[in-house]
């Protein structure tokens, strides 16, 4: 077998895994040499600014081109059509009424993931408002798991997750990796939009499957392609969950864009974790990773919810998030 040094193996691994993050780029030049096989590859992110008001934070998700967009009362910007419908009004009442506590948690958790998701949407030129699809799917809980065996921020079932490049095995479940799952979800949503010509129809297909939406569209309209109005034309022929899927997303967006209007002015968005990525050799115990990073195993697990075992996977190196060091002397290793 041809010998490859670890740098070369990591470079090939990063390319093969199609990682697009700064961590993957940095992995191409890292040298690993600590006793437990942990090598720092990414400088800490810039310090997180003090929490802004809920309105200022959530309004930032609507930044960008507004071609074809509507505006809610009060002037909130949209880059998905904000169509009125009785079910949208109903879910606004639900979120501001009996599910207020749950929706408050959603708004708080949104602050942790909005910068990452927003940046990925902007990079692809996709609507910023698609972040609200993740909100109604998981409430921004990367460990969320449904009765249908869907998992992660974007609630992939295993087959679809694997189809879009996520590893799901005994050691890891990348549906729970916020960055990798977001890349996969945006790939899937873009494919669905290319097929159906509408983000509402893409969302419906994301929920119930492209085959079902294609069949219903052909039967109702004679074509699989349509616009946002098409969703409401066919919604009564879709399963109940899918029938309410877009109204849920639009209702969540209306509140999140103008939280003060709906009585959520006191919500403080959570701040993204300040982390850096390290390359860890196969089968490294998480206790050793934590010791090297100067943190706890529980914190390593929290920052890397895709990990299923008390060690890293044993078939290839892993990129692991650890708390960012405030100074070079803050990290043991």
Coordinates of C-alpha atoms in Angstrom, one line a residue:
X1 CA 0.0 0.0 0.0
X2 CA 1.3 3.4 -0.9
X3 CA 2.2 5.5 2.2
X4 CA 0.5 8.8 2.6
X5 CA 1.3 11.2 5.4
X6 CA -1.6 12.4 7.5
X7 CA -1.8 15.8 5.8
X8 CA -2.4 14.1 2.4
X9 CA -4.9 11.7 3.9
X10 CA -6.8 14.6 5.4
X11 CA -6.8 16.6 2.2
X12 CA -8.2 13.6 0.2
X13 CA -10.7 13.0 3.0
X14 CA -11.9 16.6 2.9
X15 CA -12.4 16.5 -0.8
X16 CA -14.1 13.1 -0.7
X17 CA -16.5 14.3 1.9
X18 CA -17.3 17.4 -0.1
X19 CA -17.0 19.7 2.9
X20 CA -17.5 23.3 2.1
X21 CA -16.8 24.9 5.4
X22 CA -13.7 26.8 6.4
X23 CA -12.8 23.8 8.5
X24 CA -12.5 21.6 5.5
X25 CA -10.3 24.1 3.7
X26 CA -8.1 24.5 6.7
X27 CA -7.8 20.7 7.0
X28 CA -5.8 20.7 3.8
X29 CA -2.8 22.3 5.5
X30 CA -2.9 21.1 9.0
X31 CA -0.2 19.1 10.7
X32 CA -1.2 16.8 13.6
X33 CA 1.2 16.0 16.4
X34 CA -0.4 16.0 19.8
X35 CA -0.5 12.9 22.0
X36 CA -4.2 12.3 21.5
X37 CA -4.3 13.2 17.8
X38 CA -6.0 16.5 18.0
X39 CA -4.8 19.2 15.7
X40 CA -6.2 22.8 15.6
X41 CA -7.2 23.7 12.0
X42 CA -9.4 26.8 12.3
X43 CA -8.8 30.0 14.1
X44 CA -11.6 31.1 16.5
X45 CA -14.5 33.0 15.1
X46 CA -14.7 36.7 15.9
X47 CA -16.2 37.3 19.3
X48 CA -20.0 37.2 19.3
X49 CA -21.5 40.7 19.8
X50 CA -23.8 41.2 22.7
X51 CA -27.3 40.0 21.9
X52 CA -29.3 42.5 19.8
X53 CA -33.1 42.9 20.2
X54 CA -35.2 40.1 18.9
X55 CA -36.6 42.4 16.1
X56 CA -33.2 43.4 14.9
X57 CA -31.8 39.8 14.9
X58 CA -34.7 38.1 13.2
X59 CA -35.3 40.9 10.7
X60 CA -31.8 40.2 9.3
X61 CA -33.0 36.9 7.8
X62 CA -35.0 38.9 5.2
X63 CA -31.9 40.8 3.9
X64 CA -31.2 40.5 0.3
X65 CA -33.1 40.7 -3.1
X66 CA -36.8 40.8 -2.8
X67 CA -37.8 40.0 -6.3
X68 CA -41.4 38.8 -6.3
X69 CA -41.7 39.3 -2.6
X70 CA -44.5 40.7 -0.6
X71 CA -44.5 42.8 2.6
X72 CA -46.4 42.1 5.8
X73 CA -48.2 44.9 7.6
X74 CA -45.6 47.1 9.1
X75 CA -43.2 46.7 6.2
X76 CA -41.3 43.5 7.1
X77 CA -39.2 42.4 4.1
X78 CA -39.8 39.0 2.5
X79 CA -38.0 37.0 -0.2
X80 CA -40.7 34.3 -0.3
X81 CA -44.2 35.3 -1.3
X82 CA -46.2 36.1 1.8
X83 CA -49.6 34.9 0.7
X84 CA -52.7 35.3 2.9
X85 CA -54.6 32.2 3.8
X86 CA -57.0 31.3 6.7
X87 CA -54.6 28.5 7.8
X88 CA -51.7 31.0 8.1
X89 CA -53.9 33.2 10.4
X90 CA -54.8 30.1 12.4
X91 CA -51.2 29.1 13.0
X92 CA -50.3 32.7 14.0
X93 CA -53.0 32.4 16.6
X94 CA -51.6 29.1 17.8
X95 CA -48.0 30.3 18.0
X96 CA -49.0 33.4 19.9
X97 CA -51.5 31.6 22.1
X98 CA -51.3 28.1 23.4
X99 CA -47.9 27.4 21.9
X100 CA -46.3 30.7 22.9
X101 CA -43.8 29.0 25.2
X102 CA -42.7 26.6 22.5
X103 CA -42.4 29.4 19.9
X104 CA -40.4 31.6 22.4
X105 CA -37.9 28.7 22.5
X106 CA -37.8 28.5 18.7
X107 CA -37.0 32.2 18.5
X108 CA -34.3 31.9 21.1
X109 CA -32.7 28.9 19.4
X110 CA -32.9 30.6 16.0
X111 CA -30.3 33.0 17.1
X112 CA -27.8 30.2 17.5
X113 CA -28.1 29.0 13.9
X114 CA -29.3 31.9 11.9
X115 CA -25.9 33.3 10.9
X116 CA -24.7 30.0 9.6
X117 CA -27.9 29.2 7.7
X118 CA -28.2 32.7 6.4
X119 CA -24.7 32.7 5.0
X120 CA -25.2 29.4 3.2
X121 CA -28.5 30.7 1.7
X122 CA -26.8 33.9 0.6
X123 CA -23.9 32.0 -1.0
X124 CA -26.4 30.0 -3.1
X125 CA -28.7 32.9 -3.9
X126 CA -31.6 31.1 -2.2
X127 CA -34.4 32.9 -0.3
X128 CA -33.4 33.8 3.2
X129 CA -37.0 32.9 4.3
X130 CA -36.3 29.2 3.9
X131 CA -34.8 29.4 7.4
X132 CA -38.4 29.2 8.6
X133 CA -38.6 25.7 7.1
X134 CA -36.0 24.6 9.6
X135 CA -37.9 26.4 12.4
X136 CA -41.1 24.4 11.8
X137 CA -39.2 21.2 11.2
X138 CA -37.2 21.1 14.4
X139 CA -37.4 24.3 16.3
X140 CA -33.6 24.6 15.7
X141 CA -32.9 21.5 17.8
X142 CA -30.2 19.4 16.1
X143 CA -31.1 16.4 18.2
X144 CA -34.8 16.5 17.3
X145 CA -36.1 13.1 16.3
X146 CA -39.6 12.4 14.9
X147 CA -42.0 9.5 15.0
X148 CA -41.3 9.1 11.3
X149 CA -37.6 8.5 12.2
X150 CA -36.5 11.9 10.8
X151 CA -33.7 13.7 12.6
X152 CA -31.7 16.9 12.9
X153 CA -32.4 20.6 12.2
X154 CA -33.9 19.8 8.8
X155 CA -35.5 16.5 9.8
X156 CA -34.1 14.2 7.2
X157 CA -35.2 10.6 7.0
X158 CA -32.3 8.3 6.6
X159 CA -32.7 7.4 2.9
X160 CA -32.9 11.1 1.8
X161 CA -30.1 12.1 4.1
X162 CA -27.8 9.4 2.5
X163 CA -28.9 10.4 -1.0
X164 CA -27.7 13.9 -0.2
X165 CA -24.3 12.8 1.2
X166 CA -24.9 12.5 4.9
X167 CA -23.2 9.6 6.7
X168 CA -25.5 7.6 9.0
X169 CA -23.9 4.7 10.6
X170 CA -23.0 3.2 14.0
X171 CA -20.6 6.0 14.9
X172 CA -22.2 9.1 13.4
X173 CA -25.5 10.5 12.3
X174 CA -24.7 13.5 10.2
X175 CA -28.4 14.5 10.0
X176 CA -27.6 16.0 13.4
X177 CA -24.6 17.9 12.2
X178 CA -26.0 21.5 11.8
X179 CA -23.6 22.5 9.0
X180 CA -23.6 19.3 7.0
X181 CA -27.3 18.9 7.3
X182 CA -27.9 22.5 6.2
X183 CA -25.8 21.9 3.1
X184 CA -27.7 18.7 2.3
X185 CA -31.1 20.4 2.9
X186 CA -30.3 23.3 0.7
X187 CA -29.1 21.0 -2.1
X188 CA -32.4 19.1 -1.8
X189 CA -34.6 22.2 -1.7
X190 CA -32.8 23.7 -4.8
X191 CA -33.3 20.4 -6.6
X192 CA -37.0 20.5 -5.7
X193 CA -37.4 24.1 -6.8
X194 CA -35.7 23.3 -10.1
X195 CA -38.3 20.5 -10.6
X196 CA -41.4 22.3 -9.5
X197 CA -40.6 26.0 -10.2
X198 CA -42.0 27.2 -6.8
X199 CA -40.6 27.4 -3.3
X200 CA -44.1 26.6 -1.9
X201 CA -44.2 23.4 -4.0
X202 CA -40.6 22.6 -3.1
X203 CA -41.5 22.9 0.6
X204 CA -44.5 20.6 0.1
X205 CA -42.3 18.0 -1.7
X206 CA -39.7 18.3 1.1
X207 CA -42.4 17.3 3.5
X208 CA -44.3 14.6 1.6
X209 CA -42.0 13.5 -1.2
X210 CA -41.5 14.7 -4.7
X211 CA -43.3 11.8 -6.2
X212 CA -46.6 12.6 -4.4
X213 CA -46.5 16.3 -5.3
X214 CA -45.7 15.5 -8.9
X215 CA -48.7 13.1 -9.2
X216 CA -51.0 15.6 -7.6
X217 CA -49.8 18.5 -9.7
X218 CA -50.2 16.5 -12.9
X219 CA -53.7 15.5 -12.0
X220 CA -54.8 19.0 -10.9
X221 CA -52.9 21.2 -13.4
X222 CA -51.5 18.9 -16.1
X223 CA -47.9 19.9 -15.2
X224 CA -45.5 19.3 -12.3
X225 CA -44.4 22.9 -12.5
X226 CA -46.3 25.8 -11.0
X227 CA -46.2 28.8 -8.8
X228 CA -47.1 29.6 -5.1
X229 CA -50.8 29.8 -5.9
X230 CA -50.5 26.2 -7.3
X231 CA -49.7 25.0 -3.8
X232 CA -53.1 26.2 -2.5
X233 CA -54.8 24.8 -5.6
X234 CA -53.6 21.3 -4.8
X235 CA -53.3 21.5 -1.0
X236 CA -56.6 19.7 -0.3
X237 CA -55.3 16.7 -2.2
X238 CA -52.2 16.4 -0.1
X239 CA -51.8 14.7 3.3
X240 CA -53.0 16.9 6.2
X241 CA -49.4 17.5 7.5
X242 CA -48.4 18.7 4.0
X243 CA -51.6 20.7 3.6
X244 CA -50.5 22.8 6.7
X245 CA -46.8 22.8 6.0
X246 CA -46.5 26.1 4.1
X247 CA -49.1 27.9 6.3
X248 CA -47.0 26.9 9.3
X249 CA -43.8 28.2 7.6
X250 CA -45.4 31.5 6.7
X251 CA -47.0 31.9 10.1
X252 CA -43.7 31.3 11.8
X253 CA -42.0 33.8 9.5
X254 CA -44.6 36.5 10.1
X255 CA -44.0 36.3 13.8
X256 CA -40.2 36.0 13.7
X257 CA -39.9 39.0 11.3
X258 CA -41.9 41.2 13.6
X259 CA -41.7 39.7 17.1
X260 CA -42.6 42.9 18.9
X261 CA -45.9 43.1 17.0
X262 CA -46.8 39.7 18.3
X263 CA -45.7 40.2 21.9
X264 CA -42.3 38.5 21.7
X265 CA -40.3 41.7 22.3
X266 CA -38.6 40.3 25.4
X267 CA -37.1 37.3 23.6
X268 CA -33.3 37.4 23.6
X269 CA -31.9 35.4 20.7
X270 CA -29.2 32.8 21.6
X271 CA -25.7 33.6 20.5
X272 CA -23.9 31.2 18.2
X273 CA -21.3 29.0 19.9
X274 CA -17.7 30.3 19.5
X275 CA -16.0 27.2 18.2
X276 CA -13.0 26.0 16.2
X277 CA -12.6 22.8 14.3
X278 CA -9.9 20.2 15.0
X279 CA -8.9 17.1 13.1
X280 CA -9.1 14.0 15.4
X281 CA -7.6 10.7 14.5
X282 CA -9.9 7.7 14.1
X283 CA -11.2 6.0 17.2
X284 CA -10.1 8.7 19.6
X285 CA -12.0 8.6 22.9
X286 CA -14.0 11.8 23.5
X287 CA -12.5 12.0 26.9
X288 CA -9.1 12.6 25.4
X289 CA -10.5 15.1 22.9
X290 CA -12.1 17.0 25.8
X291 CA -9.0 16.9 27.9
X292 CA -6.9 18.2 25.1
X293 CA -9.4 21.0 24.4
X294 CA -9.7 21.9 28.1
X295 CA -13.4 21.2 28.2
X296 CA -15.8 18.4 29.2
X297 CA -17.1 15.3 27.3
X298 CA -20.7 16.7 27.7
X299 CA -19.6 19.9 25.9
X300 CA -17.9 18.0 23.1
X301 CA -21.1 16.0 22.7
X302 CA -23.2 19.2 22.7
X303 CA -21.1 20.9 20.1
X304 CA -21.0 17.7 18.0
X305 CA -24.5 16.2 18.2
X306 CA -23.7 13.9 15.2
X307 CA -21.4 11.7 17.4
X308 CA -23.1 8.5 18.7
X309 CA -20.3 6.8 20.5
X310 CA -17.8 7.6 23.3
X311 CA -15.1 7.9 20.6
X312 CA -14.7 9.3 17.1
X313 CA -15.4 7.1 14.1
X314 CA -12.7 4.5 13.4
X315 CA -12.6 4.5 9.6
X316 CA -11.3 8.0 8.9
X317 CA -10.2 11.2 10.7
X318 CA -13.0 13.4 12.1
X319 CA -13.5 17.2 12.2
X320 CA -14.6 18.0 15.7
X321 CA -15.9 21.3 17.0
X322 CA -14.3 22.4 20.3
X323 CA -14.7 25.7 22.3
X324 CA -12.7 28.4 20.7
X325 CA -9.6 29.5 22.7
X326 CA -9.7 33.1 23.7
X327 CA -5.9 33.2 23.7
X328 CA -3.2 30.8 22.5
X329 CA -2.5 29.8 26.1
X330 CA -6.1 28.8 26.8
X331 CA -5.8 25.4 25.3
X332 CA -4.0 22.4 26.8
X333 CA -2.5 20.0 24.4

